[in-house]
GROMACS .gro file of N, CA, C and O in nm:
model
  488
    1UNK      N    1   0.421  -0.956  -1.748
    1UNK     CA    2   0.503  -0.908  -1.639
    1UNK      C    3   0.417  -0.887  -1.515
    1UNK      O    4   0.301  -0.925  -1.512
    2UNK      N    5   0.476  -0.825  -1.416
    2UNK     CA    6   0.406  -0.802  -1.291
    2UNK      C    7   0.296  -0.698  -1.311
    2UNK      O    8   0.319  -0.591  -1.367
    3UNK      N    9   0.176  -0.732  -1.264
    3UNK     CA   10   0.063  -0.641  -1.269
    3UNK      C   11   0.001  -0.632  -1.130
    3UNK      O   12  -0.005  -0.732  -1.058
    4UNK      N   13  -0.044  -0.514  -1.095
    4UNK     CA   14  -0.104  -0.491  -0.965
    4UNK      C   15  -0.237  -0.419  -0.981
    4UNK      O   16  -0.250  -0.330  -1.065
    5UNK      N   17  -0.333  -0.457  -0.898
    5UNK     CA   18  -0.463  -0.394  -0.898
    5UNK      C   19  -0.503  -0.365  -0.755
    5UNK      O   20  -0.514  -0.456  -0.673
    6UNK      N   21  -0.527  -0.237  -0.725
    6UNK     CA   22  -0.572  -0.198  -0.592
    6UNK      C   23  -0.724  -0.194  -0.588
    6UNK      O   24  -0.790  -0.164  -0.686
    7UNK      N   25  -0.777  -0.221  -0.471
    7UNK     CA   26  -0.921  -0.213  -0.450
    7UNK      C   27  -0.948  -0.186  -0.303
    7UNK      O   28  -0.860  -0.199  -0.219
    8UNK      N   29  -1.071  -0.149  -0.273
    8UNK     CA   30  -1.111  -0.128  -0.135
    8UNK      C   31  -1.124   0.018  -0.095
    8UNK      O   32  -1.169   0.047   0.017
    9UNK      N   33  -1.085   0.108  -0.182
    9UNK     CA   34  -1.098   0.249  -0.150
    9UNK      C   35  -1.243   0.293  -0.150
    9UNK      O   36  -1.331   0.221  -0.195
   10UNK      N   37  -1.266   0.411  -0.098
   10UNK     CA   38  -1.402   0.462  -0.094
   10UNK      C   39  -1.415   0.580   0.000
   10UNK      O   40  -1.316   0.641   0.040
   11UNK      N   41  -1.538   0.610   0.035
   11UNK     CA   42  -1.569   0.719   0.126
   11UNK      C   43  -1.594   0.665   0.266
   11UNK      O   44  -1.662   0.564   0.284
   12UNK      N   45  -1.538   0.732   0.364
   12UNK     CA   46  -1.556   0.690   0.502
   12UNK      C   47  -1.549   0.813   0.592
   12UNK      O   48  -1.479   0.909   0.561
   13UNK      N   49  -1.620   0.808   0.702
   13UNK     CA   50  -1.617   0.917   0.797
   13UNK      C   51  -1.493   0.907   0.886
   13UNK      O   52  -1.438   0.798   0.904
   14UNK      N   53  -1.450   1.019   0.938
   14UNK     CA   54  -1.336   1.020   1.028
   14UNK      C   55  -1.360   0.923   1.143
   14UNK      O   56  -1.468   0.918   1.200
   15UNK      N   57  -1.258   0.846   1.174
   15UNK     CA   58  -1.269   0.746   1.278
   15UNK      C   59  -1.308   0.609   1.226
   15UNK      O   60  -1.301   0.511   1.300
   16UNK      N   61  -1.347   0.604   1.101
   16UNK     CA   62  -1.388   0.479   1.041
   16UNK      C   63  -1.271   0.397   0.990
   16UNK      O   64  -1.155   0.433   1.010
   17UNK      N   65  -1.303   0.287   0.923
   17UNK     CA   66  -1.200   0.195   0.876
   17UNK      C   67  -1.224   0.154   0.731
   17UNK      O   68  -1.337   0.155   0.682
   18UNK      N   69  -1.116   0.120   0.666
   18UNK     CA   70  -1.118   0.065   0.532
   18UNK      C   71  -1.007  -0.037   0.521
   18UNK      O   72  -0.905  -0.027   0.590
   19UNK      N   73  -1.025  -0.135   0.435
   19UNK     CA   74  -0.919  -0.230   0.407
   19UNK      C   75  -0.891  -0.229   0.258
   19UNK      O   76  -0.977  -0.264   0.177
   20UNK      N   77  -0.770  -0.191   0.224
   20UNK     CA   78  -0.728  -0.191   0.086
   20UNK      C   79  -0.665  -0.325   0.050
   20UNK      O   80  -0.599  -0.387   0.133
   21UNK      N   81  -0.685  -0.366  -0.072
   21UNK     CA   82  -0.625  -0.489  -0.121
   21UNK      C   83  -0.540  -0.460  -0.242
   21UNK      O   84  -0.575  -0.375  -0.325
   22UNK      N   85  -0.430  -0.528  -0.251
   22UNK     CA   86  -0.342  -0.517  -0.366
   22UNK      C   87  -0.321  -0.657  -0.420
   22UNK      O   88  -0.252  -0.739  -0.358
   23UNK      N   89  -0.383  -0.686  -0.533
   23UNK     CA   90  -0.369  -0.816  -0.596
   23UNK      C   91  -0.266  -0.807  -0.706
   23UNK      O   92  -0.273  -0.719  -0.791
   24UNK      N   93  -0.172  -0.900  -0.704
   24UNK     CA   94  -0.067  -0.897  -0.804
   24UNK      C   95  -0.062  -1.029  -0.880
   24UNK      O   96  -0.116  -1.130  -0.836
   25UNK      N   97   0.003  -1.026  -0.993
   25UNK     CA   98   0.008  -1.142  -1.081
   25UNK      C   99   0.080  -1.259  -1.015
   25UNK      O  100   0.164  -1.241  -0.927
   26UNK      N  101   0.047  -1.379  -1.063
   26UNK     CA  102   0.107  -1.499  -1.006
   26UNK      C  103   0.257  -1.508  -1.032
   26UNK      O  104   0.326  -1.584  -0.966
   27UNK      N  105   0.304  -1.432  -1.126
   27UNK     CA  106   0.447  -1.433  -1.157
   27UNK      C  107   0.528  -1.355  -1.053
   27UNK      O  108   0.650  -1.365  -1.050
   28UNK      N  109   0.459  -1.278  -0.974
   28UNK     CA  110   0.526  -1.201  -0.870
   28UNK      C  111   0.582  -1.295  -0.765
   28UNK      O  112   0.510  -1.372  -0.703
   29UNK      N  113   0.711  -1.290  -0.746
   29UNK     CA  114   0.776  -1.379  -0.651
   29UNK      C  115   0.757  -1.331  -0.508
   29UNK      O  116   0.748  -1.211  -0.482
   30UNK      N  117   0.753  -1.427  -0.419
   30UNK     CA  118   0.735  -1.394  -0.279
   30UNK      C  119   0.854  -1.319  -0.222
   30UNK      O  120   0.845  -1.260  -0.114
   31UNK      N  121   0.965  -1.320  -0.293
   31UNK     CA  122   1.083  -1.248  -0.247
   31UNK      C  123   1.073  -1.098  -0.271
   31UNK      O  124   1.153  -1.021  -0.219
   32UNK      N  125   0.975  -1.057  -0.350
   32UNK     CA  126   0.955  -0.915  -0.378
   32UNK      C  127   0.892  -0.845  -0.259
   32UNK      O  128   0.807  -0.901  -0.190
   33UNK      N  129   0.934  -0.723  -0.237
   33UNK     CA  130   0.872  -0.643  -0.134
   33UNK      C  131   0.748  -0.574  -0.190
   33UNK      O  132   0.740  -0.548  -0.310
   34UNK      N  133   0.654  -0.546  -0.105
   34UNK     CA  134   0.531  -0.478  -0.146
   34UNK      C  135   0.510  -0.357  -0.057
   34UNK      O  136   0.519  -0.368   0.066
   35UNK      N  137   0.482  -0.245  -0.119
   35UNK     CA  138   0.464  -0.123  -0.043
   35UNK      C  139   0.338  -0.049  -0.080
   35UNK      O  140   0.281  -0.070  -0.188
   36UNK      N  141   0.293   0.034   0.011
   36UNK     CA  142   0.181   0.123  -0.012
   36UNK      C  143   0.229   0.266  -0.004
   36UNK      O  144   0.300   0.304   0.090
   37UNK      N  145   0.191   0.345  -0.102
   37UNK     CA  146   0.220   0.487  -0.106
   37UNK      C  147   0.090   0.562  -0.128
   37UNK      O  148  -0.009   0.505  -0.173
   38UNK      N  149   0.090   0.689  -0.096
   38UNK     CA  150  -0.029   0.769  -0.119
   38UNK      C  151   0.009   0.907  -0.170
   38UNK      O  152   0.118   0.957  -0.143
   39UNK      N  153  -0.083   0.967  -0.242
   39UNK     CA  154  -0.058   1.098  -0.298
   39UNK      C  155  -0.186   1.182  -0.292
   39UNK      O  156  -0.288   1.146  -0.350
   40UNK      N  157  -0.177   1.292  -0.221
   40UNK     CA  158  -0.286   1.386  -0.213
   40UNK      C  159  -0.270   1.489  -0.324
   40UNK      O  160  -0.159   1.511  -0.374
   41UNK      N  161  -0.378   1.556  -0.365
   41UNK     CA  162  -0.369   1.656  -0.471
   41UNK      C  163  -0.265   1.763  -0.440
   41UNK      O  164  -0.264   1.819  -0.330
   42UNK      N  165  -0.177   1.789  -0.535
   42UNK     CA  166  -0.076   1.892  -0.519
   42UNK      C  167   0.042   1.852  -0.434
   42UNK      O  168   0.131   1.935  -0.409
   43UNK      N  169   0.046   1.728  -0.389
   43UNK     CA  170   0.156   1.683  -0.306
   43UNK      C  171   0.227   1.564  -0.369
   43UNK      O  172   0.174   1.499  -0.460
   44UNK      N  173   0.346   1.538  -0.322
   44UNK     CA  174   0.423   1.426  -0.372
   44UNK      C  175   0.373   1.293  -0.319
   44UNK      O  176   0.294   1.287  -0.225
   45UNK      N  177   0.420   1.188  -0.380
   45UNK     CA  178   0.382   1.055  -0.337
   45UNK      C  179   0.464   1.016  -0.214
   45UNK      O  180   0.587   1.014  -0.218
   46UNK      N  181   0.396   0.986  -0.106
   46UNK     CA  182   0.464   0.956   0.018
   46UNK      C  183   0.447   0.811   0.060
   46UNK      O  184   0.346   0.747   0.031
   47UNK      N  185   0.546   0.763   0.129
   47UNK     CA  186   0.544   0.626   0.178
   47UNK      C  187   0.443   0.610   0.289
   47UNK      O  188   0.429   0.697   0.376
   48UNK      N  189   0.372   0.499   0.288
   48UNK     CA  190   0.275   0.468   0.391
   48UNK      C  191   0.315   0.345   0.471
   48UNK      O  192   0.328   0.349   0.593
   49UNK      N  193   0.337   0.236   0.400
   49UNK     CA  194   0.370   0.110   0.466
   49UNK      C  195   0.433   0.014   0.366
   49UNK      O  196   0.416   0.029   0.246
   50UNK      N  197   0.504  -0.085   0.416
   50UNK     CA  198   0.565  -0.186   0.330
   50UNK      C  199   0.584  -0.315   0.408
   50UNK      O  200   0.591  -0.315   0.531
   51UNK      N  201   0.594  -0.422   0.334
   51UNK     CA  202   0.620  -0.552   0.394
   51UNK      C  203   0.722  -0.625   0.309
   51UNK      O  204   0.712  -0.630   0.187
   52UNK      N  205   0.822  -0.680   0.374
   52UNK     CA  206   0.926  -0.753   0.305
   52UNK      C  207   0.891  -0.901   0.298
   52UNK      O  208   0.797  -0.948   0.364
   53UNK      N  209   0.968  -0.975   0.220
   53UNK     CA  210   0.939  -1.117   0.199
   53UNK      C  211   0.942  -1.197   0.328
   53UNK      O  212   0.868  -1.294   0.343
   54UNK      N  213   1.026  -1.155   0.420
   54UNK     CA  214   1.035  -1.224   0.547
   54UNK      C  215   0.929  -1.185   0.647
   54UNK      O  216   0.925  -1.240   0.757
   55UNK      N  217   0.844  -1.091   0.609
   55UNK     CA  218   0.736  -1.049   0.696
   55UNK      C  219   0.762  -0.922   0.773
   55UNK      O  220   0.672  -0.872   0.843
   56UNK      N  221   0.882  -0.868   0.762
   56UNK     CA  222   0.913  -0.743   0.830
   56UNK      C  223   0.828  -0.631   0.773
   56UNK      O  224   0.816  -0.617   0.652
   57UNK      N  225   0.771  -0.552   0.860
   57UNK     CA  226   0.683  -0.443   0.818
   57UNK      C  227   0.741  -0.308   0.854
   57UNK      O  228   0.819  -0.294   0.949
   58UNK      N  229   0.698  -0.207   0.779
   58UNK     CA  230   0.741  -0.071   0.801
   58UNK      C  231   0.620   0.020   0.790
   58UNK      O  232   0.530  -0.003   0.709
   59UNK      N  233   0.620   0.124   0.870
   59UNK     CA  234   0.509   0.219   0.869
   59UNK      C  235   0.561   0.361   0.881
   59UNK      O  236   0.655   0.389   0.954
   60UNK      N  237   0.497   0.450   0.809
   60UNK     CA  238   0.524   0.591   0.828
   60UNK      C  239   0.475   0.632   0.966
   60UNK      O  240   0.377   0.576   1.016
   61UNK      N  241   0.541   0.727   1.027
   61UNK     CA  242   0.502   0.770   1.161
   61UNK      C  243   0.357   0.819   1.165
   61UNK      O  244   0.289   0.802   1.267
   62UNK      N  245   0.312   0.875   1.056
   62UNK     CA  246   0.178   0.931   1.052
   62UNK      C  247   0.067   0.826   1.058
   62UNK      O  248  -0.047   0.858   1.091
   63UNK      N  249   0.101   0.701   1.028
   63UNK     CA  250  -0.001   0.595   1.028
   63UNK      C  251   0.028   0.486   1.129
   63UNK      O  252  -0.056   0.397   1.149
   64UNK      N  253   0.141   0.491   1.192
   64UNK     CA  254   0.179   0.388   1.288
   64UNK      C  255   0.076   0.380   1.401
   64UNK      O  256   0.038   0.480   1.459
   65UNK      N  257   0.035   0.258   1.429
   65UNK     CA  258  -0.065   0.237   1.532
   65UNK      C  259  -0.206   0.238   1.480
   65UNK      O  260  -0.299   0.197   1.552
   66UNK      N  261  -0.224   0.284   1.357
   66UNK     CA  262  -0.357   0.290   1.297
   66UNK      C  263  -0.370   0.196   1.177
   66UNK      O  264  -0.476   0.139   1.153
   67UNK      N  265  -0.264   0.183   1.101
   67UNK     CA  266  -0.265   0.099   0.981
   67UNK      C  267  -0.188  -0.030   1.007
   67UNK      O  268  -0.091  -0.032   1.082
   68UNK      N  269  -0.230  -0.136   0.940
   68UNK     CA  270  -0.163  -0.264   0.949
   68UNK      C  271  -0.151  -0.326   0.810
   68UNK      O  272  -0.250  -0.337   0.740
   69UNK      N  273  -0.031  -0.363   0.774
   69UNK     CA  274  -0.009  -0.427   0.645
   69UNK      C  275   0.010  -0.577   0.666
   69UNK      O  276   0.070  -0.620   0.764
   70UNK      N  277  -0.043  -0.655   0.575
   70UNK     CA  278  -0.028  -0.800   0.583
   70UNK      C  279  -0.018  -0.856   0.442
   70UNK      O  280  -0.053  -0.790   0.344
   71UNK      N  281   0.029  -0.979   0.433
   71UNK     CA  282   0.053  -1.040   0.303
   71UNK      C  283   0.007  -1.185   0.303
   71UNK      O  284   0.035  -1.260   0.396
   72UNK      N  285  -0.063  -1.222   0.198
   72UNK     CA  286  -0.108  -1.359   0.179
   72UNK      C  287  -0.051  -1.406   0.046
   72UNK      O  288  -0.108  -1.380  -0.060
   73UNK      N  289   0.062  -1.474   0.052
   73UNK     CA  290   0.129  -1.518  -0.071
   73UNK      C  291   0.046  -1.618  -0.150
   73UNK      O  292   0.052  -1.621  -0.273
   74UNK      N  293  -0.031  -1.701  -0.081
   74UNK     CA  294  -0.114  -1.799  -0.148
   74UNK      C  295  -0.219  -1.733  -0.236
   74UNK      O  296  -0.257  -1.788  -0.340
   75UNK      N  297  -0.265  -1.617  -0.195
   75UNK     CA  298  -0.366  -1.544  -0.270
   75UNK      C  299  -0.307  -1.431  -0.353
   75UNK      O  300  -0.380  -1.359  -0.420
   76UNK      N  301  -0.175  -1.418  -0.348
   76UNK     CA  302  -0.107  -1.311  -0.421
   76UNK      C  303  -0.170  -1.175  -0.391
   76UNK      O  304  -0.202  -1.097  -0.481
   77UNK      N  305  -0.187  -1.150  -0.264
   77UNK     CA  306  -0.255  -1.029  -0.222
   77UNK      C  307  -0.189  -0.970  -0.097
   77UNK      O  308  -0.148  -1.042  -0.007
   78UNK      N  309  -0.178  -0.839  -0.096
   78UNK     CA  310  -0.133  -0.765   0.020
   78UNK      C  311  -0.246  -0.673   0.065
   78UNK      O  312  -0.313  -0.612  -0.018
   79UNK      N  313  -0.266  -0.666   0.194
   79UNK     CA  314  -0.374  -0.585   0.249
   79UNK      C  315  -0.319  -0.469   0.331
   79UNK      O  316  -0.211  -0.477   0.390
   80UNK      N  317  -0.395  -0.363   0.334
   80UNK     CA  318  -0.365  -0.251   0.421
   80UNK      C  319  -0.491  -0.219   0.499
   80UNK      O  320  -0.586  -0.162   0.445
   81UNK      N  321  -0.492  -0.261   0.625
   81UNK     CA  322  -0.605  -0.232   0.712
   81UNK      C  323  -0.586  -0.094   0.770
   81UNK      O  324  -0.486  -0.068   0.837
   82UNK      N  325  -0.680  -0.006   0.747
   82UNK     CA  326  -0.670   0.132   0.792
   82UNK      C  327  -0.780   0.160   0.893
   82UNK      O  328  -0.899   0.157   0.859
   83UNK      N  329  -0.741   0.186   1.015
   83UNK     CA  330  -0.834   0.217   1.122
   83UNK      C  331  -0.815   0.360   1.170
   83UNK      O  332  -0.712   0.423   1.144
   84UNK      N  333  -0.913   0.410   1.241
   84UNK     CA  334  -0.908   0.545   1.296
   84UNK      C  335  -0.868   0.647   1.189
   84UNK      O  336  -0.780   0.731   1.210
   85UNK      N  337  -0.933   0.639   1.077
   85UNK     CA  338  -0.898   0.724   0.965
   85UNK      C  339  -0.923   0.871   0.995
   85UNK      O  340  -1.018   0.907   1.065
   86UNK      N  341  -0.836   0.955   0.940
   86UNK     CA  342  -0.842   1.098   0.958
   86UNK      C  343  -0.859   1.165   0.822
   86UNK      O  344  -0.820   1.109   0.720
   87UNK      N  345  -0.914   1.286   0.820
   87UNK     CA  346  -0.928   1.357   0.692
   87UNK      C  347  -0.794   1.370   0.618
   87UNK      O  348  -0.792   1.367   0.494
   88UNK      N  349  -0.685   1.384   0.690
   88UNK     CA  350  -0.555   1.397   0.627
   88UNK      C  351  -0.506   1.268   0.562
   88UNK      O  352  -0.404   1.267   0.494
   89UNK      N  353  -0.578   1.159   0.583
   89UNK     CA  354  -0.546   1.034   0.515
   89UNK      C  355  -0.603   1.031   0.373
   89UNK      O  356  -0.574   0.939   0.297
   90UNK      N  357  -0.683   1.130   0.340
   90UNK     CA  358  -0.743   1.137   0.207
   90UNK      C  359  -0.635   1.147   0.100
   90UNK      O  360  -0.550   1.236   0.104
   91UNK      N  361  -0.637   1.056   0.007
   91UNK     CA  362  -0.537   1.051  -0.099
   91UNK      C  363  -0.568   0.935  -0.192
   91UNK      O  364  -0.656   0.852  -0.164
   92UNK      N  365  -0.496   0.930  -0.301
   92UNK     CA  366  -0.497   0.813  -0.386
   92UNK      C  367  -0.389   0.719  -0.334
   92UNK      O  368  -0.274   0.760  -0.318
   93UNK      N  369  -0.426   0.597  -0.306
   93UNK     CA  370  -0.332   0.500  -0.252
   93UNK      C  371  -0.285   0.406  -0.361
   93UNK      O  372  -0.366   0.350  -0.435
   94UNK      N  373  -0.155   0.390  -0.368
   94UNK     CA  374  -0.093   0.306  -0.470
   94UNK      C  375  -0.020   0.188  -0.407
   94UNK      O  376   0.048   0.203  -0.306
   95UNK      N  377  -0.034   0.075  -0.468
   95UNK     CA  378   0.042  -0.042  -0.431
   95UNK      C  379   0.160  -0.053  -0.526
   95UNK      O  380   0.149  -0.021  -0.645
   96UNK      N  381   0.273  -0.097  -0.476
   96UNK     CA  382   0.393  -0.107  -0.559
   96UNK      C  383   0.477  -0.228  -0.521
   96UNK      O  384   0.472  -0.276  -0.408
   97UNK      N  385   0.552  -0.276  -0.618
   97UNK     CA  386   0.637  -0.393  -0.601
   97UNK      C  387   0.784  -0.353  -0.614
   97UNK      O  388   0.821  -0.281  -0.707
   98UNK      N  389   0.864  -0.400  -0.522
   98UNK     CA  390   1.008  -0.380  -0.528
   98UNK      C  391   1.075  -0.514  -0.550
   98UNK      O  392   1.062  -0.605  -0.468
   99UNK      N  393   1.147  -0.526  -0.660
   99UNK     CA  394   1.214  -0.652  -0.691
   99UNK      C  395   1.341  -0.670  -0.611
   99UNK      O  396   1.397  -0.779  -0.607
  100UNK      N  397   1.385  -0.565  -0.546
  100UNK     CA  398   1.507  -0.573  -0.464
  100UNK      C  399   1.473  -0.574  -0.316
  100UNK      O  400   1.563  -0.560  -0.233
  101UNK      N  401   1.347  -0.588  -0.284
  101UNK     CA  402   1.305  -0.597  -0.146
  101UNK      C  403   1.321  -0.470  -0.067
  101UNK      O  404   1.343  -0.474   0.055
  102UNK      N  405   1.307  -0.359  -0.133
  102UNK     CA  406   1.319  -0.230  -0.067
  102UNK      C  407   1.203  -0.205   0.027
  102UNK      O  408   1.104  -0.279   0.030
  103UNK      N  409   1.214  -0.096   0.101
  103UNK     CA  410   1.110  -0.065   0.199
  103UNK      C  411   1.045   0.070   0.176
  103UNK      O  412   0.936   0.078   0.119
  104UNK      N  413   1.110   0.177   0.217
  104UNK     CA  414   1.045   0.307   0.223
  104UNK      C  415   1.071   0.400   0.105
  104UNK      O  416   1.002   0.500   0.090
  105UNK      N  417   1.168   0.370   0.022
  105UNK     CA  418   1.201   0.458  -0.089
  105UNK      C  419   1.122   0.422  -0.214
  105UNK      O  420   1.133   0.311  -0.265
  106UNK      N  421   1.047   0.517  -0.265
  106UNK     CA  422   0.968   0.493  -0.385
  106UNK      C  423   1.054   0.468  -0.507
  106UNK      O  424   1.009   0.408  -0.604
  107UNK      N  425   1.178   0.514  -0.503
  107UNK     CA  426   1.268   0.497  -0.617
  107UNK      C  427   1.307   0.351  -0.637
  107UNK      O  428   1.353   0.314  -0.745
  108UNK      N  429   1.289   0.268  -0.536
  108UNK     CA  430   1.326   0.128  -0.545
  108UNK      C  431   1.209   0.038  -0.584
  108UNK      O  432   1.223  -0.084  -0.585
  109UNK      N  433   1.097   0.097  -0.616
  109UNK     CA  434   0.980   0.021  -0.657
  109UNK      C  435   0.964   0.029  -0.808
  109UNK      O  436   0.958   0.138  -0.865
  110UNK      N  437   0.955  -0.087  -0.870
  110UNK     CA  438   0.956  -0.095  -1.015
  110UNK      C  439   0.817  -0.105  -1.078
  110UNK      O  440   0.799  -0.066  -1.193
  111UNK      N  441   0.721  -0.157  -1.005
  111UNK     CA  442   0.588  -0.176  -1.058
  111UNK      C  443   0.484  -0.109  -0.970
  111UNK      O  444   0.489  -0.118  -0.848
  112UNK      N  445   0.390  -0.042  -1.035
  112UNK     CA  446   0.289   0.035  -0.965
  112UNK      C  447   0.149   0.004  -1.017
  112UNK      O  448   0.130  -0.017  -1.135
  113UNK      N  449   0.053   0.004  -0.925
  113UNK     CA  450  -0.085  -0.010  -0.965
  113UNK      C  451  -0.142   0.124  -1.007
  113UNK      O  452  -0.072   0.226  -1.006
  114UNK      N  453  -0.269   0.126  -1.043
  114UNK     CA  454  -0.334   0.248  -1.089
  114UNK      C  455  -0.385   0.336  -0.976
  114UNK      O  456  -0.419   0.451  -0.997
  115UNK      N  457  -0.391   0.282  -0.856
  115UNK     CA  458  -0.433   0.358  -0.741
  115UNK      C  459  -0.581   0.343  -0.710
  115UNK      O  460  -0.661   0.314  -0.798
  116UNK      N  461  -0.614   0.364  -0.585
  116UNK     CA  462  -0.753   0.362  -0.541
  116UNK      C  463  -0.776   0.481  -0.449
  116UNK      O  464  -0.694   0.511  -0.363
  117UNK      N  465  -0.886   0.550  -0.470
  117UNK     CA  466  -0.914   0.672  -0.396
  117UNK      C  467  -0.969   0.643  -0.257
  117UNK      O  468  -1.063   0.564  -0.242
  118UNK      N  469  -0.911   0.708  -0.158
  118UNK     CA  470  -0.960   0.702  -0.022
  118UNK      C  471  -0.996   0.843   0.020
  118UNK      O  472  -0.912   0.932   0.016
  119UNK      N  473  -1.120   0.863   0.058
  119UNK     CA  474  -1.166   0.994   0.102
  119UNK      C  475  -1.225   0.983   0.241
  119UNK      O  476  -1.317   0.905   0.264
  120UNK      N  477  -1.170   1.061   0.332
  120UNK     CA  478  -1.216   1.060   0.471
  120UNK      C  479  -1.281   1.194   0.500
  120UNK      O  480  -1.217   1.299   0.492
  121UNK      N  481  -1.407   1.192   0.534
  121UNK     CA  482  -1.481   1.314   0.562
  121UNK      C  483  -1.472   1.350   0.709
  121UNK      O  484  -1.448   1.265   0.795
  122UNK      N  485  -1.496   1.478   0.737
  122UNK     CA  486  -1.493   1.527   0.875
  122UNK      C  487  -1.623   1.494   0.946
  122UNK      O  488  -1.628   1.486   1.067
   0.00000   0.00000   0.00000
């Protein structure tokens, strides 16, 4: 079935950049939507960004203008370029697949990766 693996997380100073990658199985259809969510300790999983099959992108207000999501279907990979990182961006970031092409609701995502830790220091 569909499998996802996140990578690219790590430690970075405030104002720095990271690029997260979400690699998914070849069986994942291009019609599926791909989203990024994050979860800080003691908090719920919140929407960060998503990209639909047609290329339409969505961003949470908290990351708009700083993060950019892109998709390379040939490589079965979705990227999340994170610039101007802030300490409040610190969280575990999860990649997820929506078979119904959903966007911002985590309830519409059926497959989830294991997450990658992003830590932004002051």
